[in-house]
Structures are given as C-alpha cells and as structure tokens.
Amino acid sequence: MREVSGSTWVFQIMILFILIFACFLTLVLNYNKAYRVKNSMVSIVEIHEGISEESLALINNVLYGEGYTNTGQCPRGEDGWYGTTNFDGDYEEAGEGTRYNFCFKRFKTDEGDTYYEIKVFYEFSLPFLGPITVFPITGRTDNFMGSNNQILDE
C-alpha cells in the first residue's frame, strides 16, 4: 500500500511541474510576440522617418496581423505622449487613466535630428483570474532628419 501512495505523490509532482512548464512557455511566447510587434513598429517609423499617416496605417496593420490586443497607460507626468485608441489610425494626446494600444513620443536632439520612443504593452493574465499586471516594453528609433509629412509636426 505504501508503494501506491508513493507513486501517487510522484505523479502529482510530475503534473505540477508540467503545468508550471506550460505556463512558463505560454508567458515566453506572449512576451516574444510583444517584442516582435515593438521591433516591427520601430523599423516602420525609421523607414518612413517619422510617424505619418502612412506609417501609422502600416503599424496598425502589423498590430492587427499579429493579433495584438494588449492595452496600457502611457507614461504619467510627461507631456508629449500620444496613444492610439484603435486600429483605424486614431490617436490622441495621452490622458490620465486612459488605456491605449501603444504610445509614442517625438523627441528632438540638439543637432535638429528627430527620434521616437514607442511603448507597447505585455499583459500578464491567467485564465481564471484575468489580467494580473501590464508591463510596458519600450523601443527607441535611431536619430533621423524626419520627413515633411509627420503627424506631430509643430
């Protein structure tokens, strides 16, 4: 009888480790998708030398194609952040407590070059508990001169 109860404990421990491994694998794959989306967005902004209507449409196509549905809040207490509200290219200046698909901010260097910082979000959620927390993933473009059709021209 002792051998039966011993093998039951071993079986339960094996099941526990398999579940932990499956959860870890799921987290890594979702985190990888968020990084892939961020890298694609940074590349599109660099190719178009800024965020224009055309580059924003391409970014939204990438988000839609990847099945990216995470949302999060843009950085608080900093002016100049914009967030997209949907995949149709609508964006607005980031507000307190509002959740966006992704956020972006345009920076100017002392030399007159432009670069963008982009934030996408990775939402950690469990099936029965729902969303637990949201992690921002930040990307930065290289410096470039900037095209004439940027949507944030001043």
CSV table of N, CA and C in Angstrom, one decimal:
chain,number,residue,atom,x,y,z
A,1,MET,N,0.8,-1.2,0.0
A,1,MET,CA,0.0,0.0,0.0
A,1,MET,C,0.9,1.3,0.0
A,2,ARG,N,2.0,1.2,0.6
A,2,ARG,CA,2.9,2.3,0.7
A,2,ARG,C,3.4,2.7,-0.7
A,3,GLU,N,3.7,1.7,-1.6
A,3,GLU,CA,4.2,2.0,-2.9
A,3,GLU,C,3.1,2.7,-3.7
A,4,VAL,N,1.9,2.4,-3.5
A,4,VAL,CA,0.8,3.1,-4.3
A,4,VAL,C,0.7,4.5,-3.9
A,5,SER,N,0.7,4.8,-2.6
A,5,SER,CA,0.7,6.2,-2.2
A,5,SER,C,1.9,7.0,-2.6
A,6,GLY,N,3.1,6.3,-2.6
A,6,GLY,CA,4.3,7.0,-3.0
A,6,GLY,C,4.3,7.3,-4.5
A,7,SER,N,3.8,6.4,-5.3
A,7,SER,CA,3.7,6.7,-6.8
A,7,SER,C,2.6,7.8,-7.1
A,8,THR,N,1.6,7.9,-6.2
A,8,THR,CA,0.6,9.0,-6.4
A,8,THR,C,1.2,10.3,-6.2
A,9,TRP,N,2.1,10.5,-5.1
A,9,TRP,CA,2.7,11.7,-4.9
A,9,TRP,C,3.7,12.1,-6.0
A,10,VAL,N,4.4,11.1,-6.5
A,10,VAL,CA,5.3,11.4,-7.6
A,10,VAL,C,4.5,11.8,-8.9
A,11,PHE,N,3.4,11.2,-9.1
A,11,PHE,CA,2.6,11.5,-10.2
A,11,PHE,C,2.1,13.0,-10.1
A,12,GLN,N,1.6,13.3,-8.9
A,12,GLN,CA,1.1,14.7,-8.7
A,12,GLN,C,2.2,15.7,-8.8
A,13,ILE,N,3.4,15.4,-8.4
A,13,ILE,CA,4.5,16.3,-8.5
A,13,ILE,C,4.9,16.5,-10.0
A,14,MET,N,4.8,15.4,-10.8
A,14,MET,CA,5.1,15.5,-12.2
A,14,MET,C,4.1,16.4,-12.9
A,15,ILE,N,2.8,16.2,-12.6
A,15,ILE,CA,1.7,17.0,-13.1
A,15,ILE,C,2.0,18.5,-12.8
A,16,LEU,N,2.3,18.8,-11.6
A,16,LEU,CA,2.6,20.2,-11.2
A,16,LEU,C,3.7,20.8,-12.0
A,17,PHE,N,4.8,20.1,-12.2
A,17,PHE,CA,5.9,20.6,-13.0
A,17,PHE,C,5.6,20.8,-14.4
A,18,ILE,N,4.7,19.9,-15.0
A,18,ILE,CA,4.3,20.0,-16.3
A,18,ILE,C,3.4,21.3,-16.5
A,19,LEU,N,2.6,21.5,-15.5
A,19,LEU,CA,1.7,22.8,-15.6
A,19,LEU,C,2.6,24.0,-15.4
A,20,ILE,N,3.6,24.0,-14.6
A,20,ILE,CA,4.5,25.2,-14.4
A,20,ILE,C,5.2,25.4,-15.7
A,21,PHE,N,5.7,24.4,-16.3
A,21,PHE,CA,6.4,24.5,-17.6
A,21,PHE,C,5.5,25.0,-18.7
A,22,ALA,N,4.3,24.6,-18.7
A,22,ALA,CA,3.4,25.0,-19.8
A,22,ALA,C,3.0,26.5,-19.6
A,23,CYS,N,2.9,26.9,-18.3
A,23,CYS,CA,2.6,28.4,-18.0
A,23,CYS,C,3.8,29.2,-18.4
A,24,PHE,N,5.0,28.7,-18.1
A,24,PHE,CA,6.2,29.5,-18.4
A,24,PHE,C,6.4,29.6,-19.9
A,25,LEU,N,6.1,28.5,-20.7
A,25,LEU,CA,6.2,28.5,-22.1
A,25,LEU,C,5.2,29.5,-22.7
A,26,THR,N,4.0,29.6,-22.2
A,26,THR,CA,3.0,30.5,-22.7
A,26,THR,C,3.4,31.9,-22.4
A,27,LEU,N,4.0,32.2,-21.3
A,27,LEU,CA,4.4,33.6,-21.0
A,27,LEU,C,5.5,34.0,-21.9
A,28,VAL,N,6.5,33.1,-22.2
A,28,VAL,CA,7.6,33.4,-23.0
A,28,VAL,C,7.1,33.7,-24.5
A,29,LEU,N,6.2,32.9,-25.0
A,29,LEU,CA,5.7,33.1,-26.3
A,29,LEU,C,4.9,34.5,-26.4
A,30,ASN,N,4.1,34.8,-25.5
A,30,ASN,CA,3.4,36.1,-25.5
A,30,ASN,C,4.3,37.3,-25.4
A,31,TYR,N,5.3,37.1,-24.5
A,31,TYR,CA,6.3,38.2,-24.4
A,31,TYR,C,7.1,38.4,-25.7
A,32,ASN,N,7.4,37.3,-26.3
A,32,ASN,CA,8.1,37.3,-27.6
A,32,ASN,C,7.3,38.0,-28.7
A,33,LYS,N,6.0,37.8,-28.6
A,33,LYS,CA,5.1,38.5,-29.6
A,33,LYS,C,5.1,40.0,-29.4
A,34,ALA,N,5.1,40.4,-28.1
A,34,ALA,CA,5.1,41.9,-27.8
A,34,ALA,C,6.4,42.5,-28.3
A,35,TYR,N,7.6,41.8,-28.1
A,35,TYR,CA,8.8,42.3,-28.6
A,35,TYR,C,8.9,42.4,-30.1
A,36,ARG,N,8.3,41.3,-30.8
A,36,ARG,CA,8.3,41.3,-32.3
A,36,ARG,C,7.5,42.5,-32.8
A,37,VAL,N,6.3,42.8,-32.1
A,37,VAL,CA,5.5,43.9,-32.6
A,37,VAL,C,6.3,45.2,-32.4
A,38,LYS,N,6.9,45.4,-31.2
A,38,LYS,CA,7.7,46.6,-30.9
A,38,LYS,C,8.8,46.8,-32.0
A,39,ASN,N,9.5,45.7,-32.3
A,39,ASN,CA,10.6,45.8,-33.3
A,39,ASN,C,10.1,46.2,-34.7
A,40,SER,N,9.0,45.6,-35.0
A,40,SER,CA,8.4,46.0,-36.3
A,40,SER,C,7.9,47.4,-36.4
A,41,MET,N,7.4,47.9,-35.3
A,41,MET,CA,7.0,49.3,-35.2
A,41,MET,C,8.1,50.3,-35.3
A,42,VAL,N,9.2,50.0,-34.6
A,42,VAL,CA,10.4,50.8,-34.7
A,42,VAL,C,11.0,50.8,-36.1
A,43,SER,N,11.0,49.7,-36.7
A,43,SER,CA,11.5,49.6,-38.1
A,43,SER,C,10.7,50.4,-39.1
A,44,ILE,N,9.3,50.4,-38.9
A,44,ILE,CA,8.4,51.1,-39.8
A,44,ILE,C,8.7,52.6,-39.6
A,45,VAL,N,8.8,53.1,-38.4
A,45,VAL,CA,9.0,54.5,-38.1
A,45,VAL,C,10.3,55.0,-38.7
A,46,GLU,N,11.4,54.1,-38.5
A,46,GLU,CA,12.7,54.5,-39.1
A,46,GLU,C,12.7,54.6,-40.6
A,47,ILE,N,12.0,53.6,-41.2
A,47,ILE,CA,11.9,53.6,-42.7
A,47,ILE,C,11.2,54.8,-43.2
A,48,HIS,N,10.1,55.2,-42.6
A,48,HIS,CA,9.3,56.4,-43.0
A,48,HIS,C,9.8,57.7,-42.4
A,49,GLU,N,10.9,57.6,-41.6
A,49,GLU,CA,11.5,58.8,-41.0
A,49,GLU,C,10.4,59.6,-40.2
A,50,GLY,N,9.7,58.9,-39.4
A,50,GLY,CA,8.7,59.5,-38.5
A,50,GLY,C,7.3,58.8,-38.6
A,51,ILE,N,6.4,59.3,-37.7
A,51,ILE,CA,5.1,58.7,-37.7
A,51,ILE,C,4.2,59.6,-38.6
A,52,SER,N,3.9,59.1,-39.8
A,52,SER,CA,3.0,59.8,-40.7
A,52,SER,C,1.7,59.0,-40.8
A,53,GLU,N,0.8,59.4,-41.6
A,53,GLU,CA,-0.5,58.7,-41.8
A,53,GLU,C,-0.2,57.3,-42.4
A,54,GLU,N,0.8,57.3,-43.3
A,54,GLU,CA,1.1,56.0,-44.0
A,54,GLU,C,1.8,55.1,-43.0
A,55,SER,N,2.8,55.6,-42.2
A,55,SER,CA,3.4,54.7,-41.3
A,55,SER,C,2.5,54.2,-40.2
A,56,LEU,N,1.6,55.1,-39.8
A,56,LEU,CA,0.6,54.7,-38.8
A,56,LEU,C,-0.3,53.6,-39.3
A,57,ALA,N,-0.7,53.7,-40.6
A,57,ALA,CA,-1.5,52.6,-41.2
A,57,ALA,C,-0.8,51.3,-41.2
A,58,LEU,N,0.5,51.4,-41.6
A,58,LEU,CA,1.3,50.1,-41.6
A,58,LEU,C,1.5,49.5,-40.2
A,59,ILE,N,1.7,50.4,-39.2
A,59,ILE,CA,1.8,49.9,-37.8
A,59,ILE,C,0.6,49.2,-37.4
A,60,ASN,N,-0.6,49.9,-37.7
A,60,ASN,CA,-1.9,49.3,-37.3
A,60,ASN,C,-2.1,47.9,-38.0
A,61,ASN,N,-1.6,47.8,-39.3
A,61,ASN,CA,-1.7,46.5,-40.0
A,61,ASN,C,-0.9,45.5,-39.3
A,62,VAL,N,0.3,45.8,-38.8
A,62,VAL,CA,1.1,44.9,-38.1
A,62,VAL,C,0.5,44.4,-36.8
A,63,LEU,N,-0.1,45.4,-36.1
A,63,LEU,CA,-0.7,45.1,-34.8
A,63,LEU,C,-1.9,44.1,-35.1
A,64,TYR,N,-2.7,44.5,-36.1
A,64,TYR,CA,-3.9,43.7,-36.4
A,64,TYR,C,-3.5,42.3,-36.9
A,65,GLY,N,-2.4,42.2,-37.7
A,65,GLY,CA,-2.0,40.9,-38.2
A,65,GLY,C,-1.4,40.0,-37.2
A,66,GLU,N,-0.7,40.6,-36.2
A,66,GLU,CA,-0.1,39.8,-35.1
A,66,GLU,C,-1.1,39.4,-34.1
A,67,GLY,N,-2.3,40.0,-34.1
A,67,GLY,CA,-3.3,39.7,-33.1
A,67,GLY,C,-3.0,40.4,-31.8
A,68,TYR,N,-2.4,41.5,-31.9
A,68,TYR,CA,-2.0,42.3,-30.7
A,68,TYR,C,-3.3,43.0,-30.1
A,69,THR,N,-3.7,42.7,-28.9
A,69,THR,CA,-4.8,43.3,-28.3
A,69,THR,C,-4.6,43.9,-27.0
A,70,ASN,N,-3.3,43.9,-26.5
A,70,ASN,CA,-3.0,44.5,-25.2
A,70,ASN,C,-3.1,46.0,-25.2
A,71,THR,N,-3.5,46.5,-24.0
A,71,THR,CA,-3.6,47.9,-23.8
A,71,THR,C,-2.9,48.3,-22.5
A,72,GLY,N,-2.5,49.5,-22.4
A,72,GLY,CA,-1.9,50.0,-21.2
A,72,GLY,C,-1.9,51.5,-21.2
A,73,GLN,N,-1.4,52.1,-20.1
A,73,GLN,CA,-1.4,53.5,-19.9
A,73,GLN,C,-0.1,54.1,-20.4
A,74,CYS,N,-0.1,55.3,-21.0
A,74,CYS,CA,1.1,56.0,-21.4
A,74,CYS,C,1.8,56.5,-20.1
A,75,PRO,N,3.1,56.9,-20.2
A,75,PRO,CA,3.8,57.4,-19.0
A,75,PRO,C,3.0,58.6,-18.4
A,76,ARG,N,3.0,58.6,-17.1
A,76,ARG,CA,2.3,59.7,-16.4
A,76,ARG,C,3.2,60.8,-16.1
A,77,GLY,N,2.7,62.0,-16.1
A,77,GLY,CA,3.5,63.2,-15.7
A,77,GLY,C,4.5,63.7,-16.8
A,78,GLU,N,4.4,63.1,-18.0
A,78,GLU,CA,5.2,63.6,-19.1
A,78,GLU,C,4.4,64.1,-20.2
A,79,ASP,N,4.6,65.3,-20.7
A,79,ASP,CA,3.9,65.8,-21.8
A,79,ASP,C,4.5,65.3,-23.1
A,80,GLY,N,3.6,65.3,-24.2
A,80,GLY,CA,4.1,64.9,-25.5
A,80,GLY,C,3.8,63.5,-25.9
A,81,TRP,N,3.3,62.7,-25.0
A,81,TRP,CA,3.0,61.3,-25.3
A,81,TRP,C,1.6,61.2,-26.0
A,82,TYR,N,1.6,60.4,-27.0
A,82,TYR,CA,0.3,60.2,-27.8
A,82,TYR,C,0.0,58.7,-27.7
A,83,GLY,N,-1.3,58.4,-27.7
A,83,GLY,CA,-1.7,57.0,-27.7
A,83,GLY,C,-2.7,56.7,-28.8
A,84,THR,N,-2.7,55.5,-29.3
A,84,THR,CA,-3.7,55.1,-30.3
A,84,THR,C,-4.8,54.5,-29.7
A,85,THR,N,-6.0,54.8,-30.1
A,85,THR,CA,-7.2,54.4,-29.4
A,85,THR,C,-7.8,53.2,-30.1
A,86,ASN,N,-7.4,52.9,-31.4
A,86,ASN,CA,-8.0,51.8,-32.1
A,86,ASN,C,-7.0,51.4,-33.3
A,87,PHE,N,-7.4,50.5,-34.1
A,87,PHE,CA,-6.5,50.1,-35.3
A,87,PHE,C,-6.9,50.9,-36.5
A,88,ASP,N,-7.7,51.9,-36.4
A,88,ASP,CA,-8.1,52.7,-37.6
A,88,ASP,C,-7.2,53.9,-37.8
A,89,GLY,N,-6.1,54.1,-37.0
A,89,GLY,CA,-5.2,55.2,-37.1
A,89,GLY,C,-5.6,56.4,-36.3
A,90,ASP,N,-6.6,56.2,-35.4
A,90,ASP,CA,-6.9,57.3,-34.5
A,90,ASP,C,-6.0,57.4,-33.3
A,91,TYR,N,-5.5,58.6,-33.0
A,91,TYR,CA,-4.6,58.8,-31.9
A,91,TYR,C,-5.0,60.1,-31.2
A,92,GLU,N,-4.6,60.2,-30.0
A,92,GLU,CA,-4.9,61.4,-29.2
A,92,GLU,C,-3.7,61.6,-28.2
A,93,GLU,N,-3.7,62.8,-27.6
A,93,GLU,CA,-2.7,63.1,-26.6
A,93,GLU,C,-3.1,62.2,-25.4
A,94,ALA,N,-2.1,61.6,-24.8
A,94,ALA,CA,-2.3,60.6,-23.7
A,94,ALA,C,-2.9,61.3,-22.5
A,95,GLY,N,-4.0,60.7,-22.0
A,95,GLY,CA,-4.7,61.2,-20.8
A,95,GLY,C,-4.5,60.3,-19.6
A,96,GLU,N,-4.7,60.8,-18.5
A,96,GLU,CA,-4.5,60.1,-17.3
A,96,GLU,C,-5.6,59.0,-17.1
A,97,GLY,N,-5.2,57.8,-16.9
A,97,GLY,CA,-6.1,56.7,-16.7
A,97,GLY,C,-6.7,56.1,-17.9
A,98,THR,N,-6.3,56.6,-19.1
A,98,THR,CA,-6.9,56.0,-20.4
A,98,THR,C,-5.9,54.9,-20.9
A,99,ARG,N,-6.5,53.9,-21.4
A,99,ARG,CA,-5.7,52.7,-21.9
A,99,ARG,C,-5.6,52.8,-23.4
A,100,TYR,N,-4.4,52.6,-23.9
A,100,TYR,CA,-4.1,52.8,-25.4
A,100,TYR,C,-3.5,51.5,-25.9
A,101,ASN,N,-3.6,51.3,-27.2
A,101,ASN,CA,-2.9,50.1,-27.9
A,101,ASN,C,-1.4,50.2,-27.8
A,102,PHE,N,-0.9,51.4,-28.1
A,102,PHE,CA,0.5,51.7,-28.0
A,102,PHE,C,0.7,53.2,-27.8
A,103,CYS,N,1.8,53.6,-27.3
A,103,CYS,CA,2.1,55.0,-27.1
A,103,CYS,C,3.4,55.4,-27.8
A,104,PHE,N,3.5,56.7,-28.2
A,104,PHE,CA,4.7,57.2,-28.9
A,104,PHE,C,4.9,58.6,-28.5
A,105,LYS,N,6.2,59.0,-28.6
A,105,LYS,CA,6.6,60.4,-28.3
A,105,LYS,C,7.7,60.8,-29.2
A,106,ARG,N,7.6,62.0,-29.7
A,106,ARG,CA,8.7,62.5,-30.6
A,106,ARG,C,9.6,63.4,-29.8
A,107,PHE,N,10.9,63.1,-30.0
A,107,PHE,CA,12.0,63.9,-29.4
A,107,PHE,C,12.8,64.6,-30.4
A,108,LYS,N,13.4,65.7,-30.1
A,108,LYS,CA,14.3,66.5,-30.9
A,108,LYS,C,15.7,66.5,-30.2
A,109,THR,N,16.7,66.3,-31.0
A,109,THR,CA,18.1,66.4,-30.4
A,109,THR,C,18.6,67.8,-30.6
A,110,ASP,N,19.7,68.1,-30.0
A,110,ASP,CA,20.3,69.4,-30.1
A,110,ASP,C,20.8,69.7,-31.5
A,111,GLU,N,21.1,68.7,-32.3
A,111,GLU,CA,21.5,68.8,-33.7
A,111,GLU,C,20.4,69.0,-34.6
A,112,GLY,N,19.1,68.9,-34.2
A,112,GLY,CA,18.0,69.1,-35.0
A,112,GLY,C,17.4,67.7,-35.5
A,113,ASP,N,18.0,66.6,-35.2
A,113,ASP,CA,17.5,65.3,-35.6
A,113,ASP,C,16.3,65.0,-34.7
A,114,THR,N,15.6,64.0,-35.2
A,114,THR,CA,14.4,63.5,-34.5
A,114,THR,C,14.5,62.0,-34.2
A,115,TYR,N,13.9,61.6,-33.1
A,115,TYR,CA,13.8,60.2,-32.8
A,115,TYR,C,12.5,60.0,-32.0
A,116,TYR,N,12.0,58.8,-32.1
A,116,TYR,CA,10.8,58.5,-31.4
A,116,TYR,C,11.0,57.4,-30.3
A,117,GLU,N,10.2,57.5,-29.3
A,117,GLU,CA,10.2,56.4,-28.3
A,117,GLU,C,8.8,55.8,-28.4
A,118,ILE,N,8.7,54.5,-28.4
A,118,ILE,CA,7.5,53.8,-28.6
A,118,ILE,C,7.3,52.8,-27.5
A,119,LYS,N,6.1,52.7,-26.9
A,119,LYS,CA,5.8,51.8,-25.9
A,119,LYS,C,4.6,50.9,-26.3
A,120,VAL,N,4.9,49.6,-26.2
A,120,VAL,CA,3.8,48.6,-26.4
A,120,VAL,C,3.6,47.9,-25.0
A,121,PHE,N,2.6,47.1,-24.9
A,121,PHE,CA,2.3,46.5,-23.6
A,121,PHE,C,2.2,45.0,-23.7
A,122,TYR,N,2.7,44.4,-22.6
A,122,TYR,CA,2.6,43.0,-22.4
A,122,TYR,C,1.7,42.8,-21.2
A,123,GLU,N,0.6,42.1,-21.4
A,123,GLU,CA,-0.4,41.9,-20.3
A,123,GLU,C,-0.3,40.5,-19.8
A,124,PHE,N,0.1,40.4,-18.5
A,124,PHE,CA,0.2,39.1,-17.9
A,124,PHE,C,-1.2,38.8,-17.3
A,125,SER,N,-1.8,37.7,-17.8
A,125,SER,CA,-3.1,37.3,-17.3
A,125,SER,C,-3.2,35.8,-17.2
A,126,LEU,N,-4.0,35.4,-16.3
A,126,LEU,CA,-4.3,34.0,-16.0
A,126,LEU,C,-5.7,33.6,-16.4
A,127,PRO,N,-5.9,32.4,-16.9
A,127,PRO,CA,-7.3,32.1,-17.5
A,127,PRO,C,-8.4,32.4,-16.5
A,128,PHE,N,-8.3,31.9,-15.3
A,128,PHE,CA,-9.4,32.1,-14.4
A,128,PHE,C,-9.4,33.4,-13.6
A,129,LEU,N,-8.2,34.0,-13.4
A,129,LEU,CA,-8.1,35.2,-12.7
A,129,LEU,C,-8.2,36.5,-13.5
A,130,GLY,N,-8.0,36.4,-14.8
A,130,GLY,CA,-8.0,37.5,-15.6
A,130,GLY,C,-6.6,38.2,-15.6
A,131,PRO,N,-6.6,39.5,-16.1
A,131,PRO,CA,-5.4,40.2,-16.1
A,131,PRO,C,-4.8,40.5,-14.7
A,132,ILE,N,-3.5,40.2,-14.6
A,132,ILE,CA,-2.8,40.4,-13.3
A,132,ILE,C,-2.1,41.7,-13.3
A,133,THR,N,-1.2,42.0,-14.3
A,133,THR,CA,-0.5,43.2,-14.5
A,133,THR,C,-0.1,43.5,-15.9
A,134,VAL,N,0.3,44.7,-16.2
A,134,VAL,CA,0.7,45.1,-17.5
A,134,VAL,C,2.2,45.6,-17.5
A,135,PHE,N,3.0,45.1,-18.3
A,135,PHE,CA,4.4,45.5,-18.4
A,135,PHE,C,4.6,46.3,-19.7
A,136,PRO,N,5.1,47.5,-19.6
A,136,PRO,CA,5.5,48.3,-20.8
A,136,PRO,C,6.8,47.8,-21.4
A,137,ILE,N,6.8,47.7,-22.7
A,137,ILE,CA,8.0,47.4,-23.5
A,137,ILE,C,8.4,48.6,-24.3
A,138,THR,N,9.5,49.2,-24.1
A,138,THR,CA,9.9,50.4,-24.7
A,138,THR,C,10.9,50.2,-25.9
A,139,GLY,N,10.7,50.9,-27.0
A,139,GLY,CA,11.7,50.9,-28.1
A,139,GLY,C,12.0,52.3,-28.5
A,140,ARG,N,13.2,52.5,-29.0
A,140,ARG,CA,13.6,53.8,-29.4
A,140,ARG,C,14.2,53.7,-30.8
A,141,THR,N,13.8,54.6,-31.7
A,141,THR,CA,14.3,54.6,-33.0
A,141,THR,C,15.7,55.3,-33.1
A,142,ASP,N,16.4,55.1,-34.2
A,142,ASP,CA,17.7,55.8,-34.4
A,142,ASP,C,17.3,57.3,-34.7
A,143,ASN,N,18.3,58.1,-34.6
A,143,ASN,CA,18.1,59.5,-35.0
A,143,ASN,C,18.0,59.6,-36.5
A,144,PHE,N,17.1,60.5,-37.0
A,144,PHE,CA,17.0,60.8,-38.4
A,144,PHE,C,16.5,62.2,-38.6
A,145,MET,N,16.6,62.6,-39.8
A,145,MET,CA,16.2,64.0,-40.1
A,145,MET,C,14.7,64.3,-40.0
A,146,GLY,N,13.9,63.3,-40.4
A,146,GLY,CA,12.5,63.4,-40.3
A,146,GLY,C,11.9,63.9,-41.6
A,147,SER,N,10.8,63.2,-42.0
A,147,SER,CA,10.2,63.6,-43.2
A,147,SER,C,9.3,64.8,-43.0
A,148,ASN,N,8.7,65.3,-44.1
A,148,ASN,CA,7.9,66.6,-44.0
A,148,ASN,C,6.4,66.2,-43.7
A,149,ASN,N,6.1,65.0,-43.7
A,149,ASN,CA,4.6,64.7,-43.5
A,149,ASN,C,4.4,63.9,-42.2
A,150,GLN,N,5.1,64.3,-41.2
A,150,GLN,CA,4.9,63.7,-39.8
A,150,GLN,C,3.7,64.2,-39.2
A,151,ILE,N,2.9,63.4,-38.5
A,151,ILE,CA,1.7,63.9,-37.9
A,151,ILE,C,1.9,64.8,-36.7
A,152,LEU,N,3.1,64.8,-36.1
A,152,LEU,CA,3.3,65.6,-35.0
A,152,LEU,C,4.2,66.8,-35.3
A,153,ASP,N,4.1,67.3,-36.5
A,153,ASP,CA,4.9,68.5,-36.9
A,153,ASP,C,4.4,69.7,-36.1
A,154,GLU,N,5.3,70.5,-35.7
A,154,GLU,CA,4.9,71.7,-34.9
A,154,GLU,C,5.1,72.9,-35.8
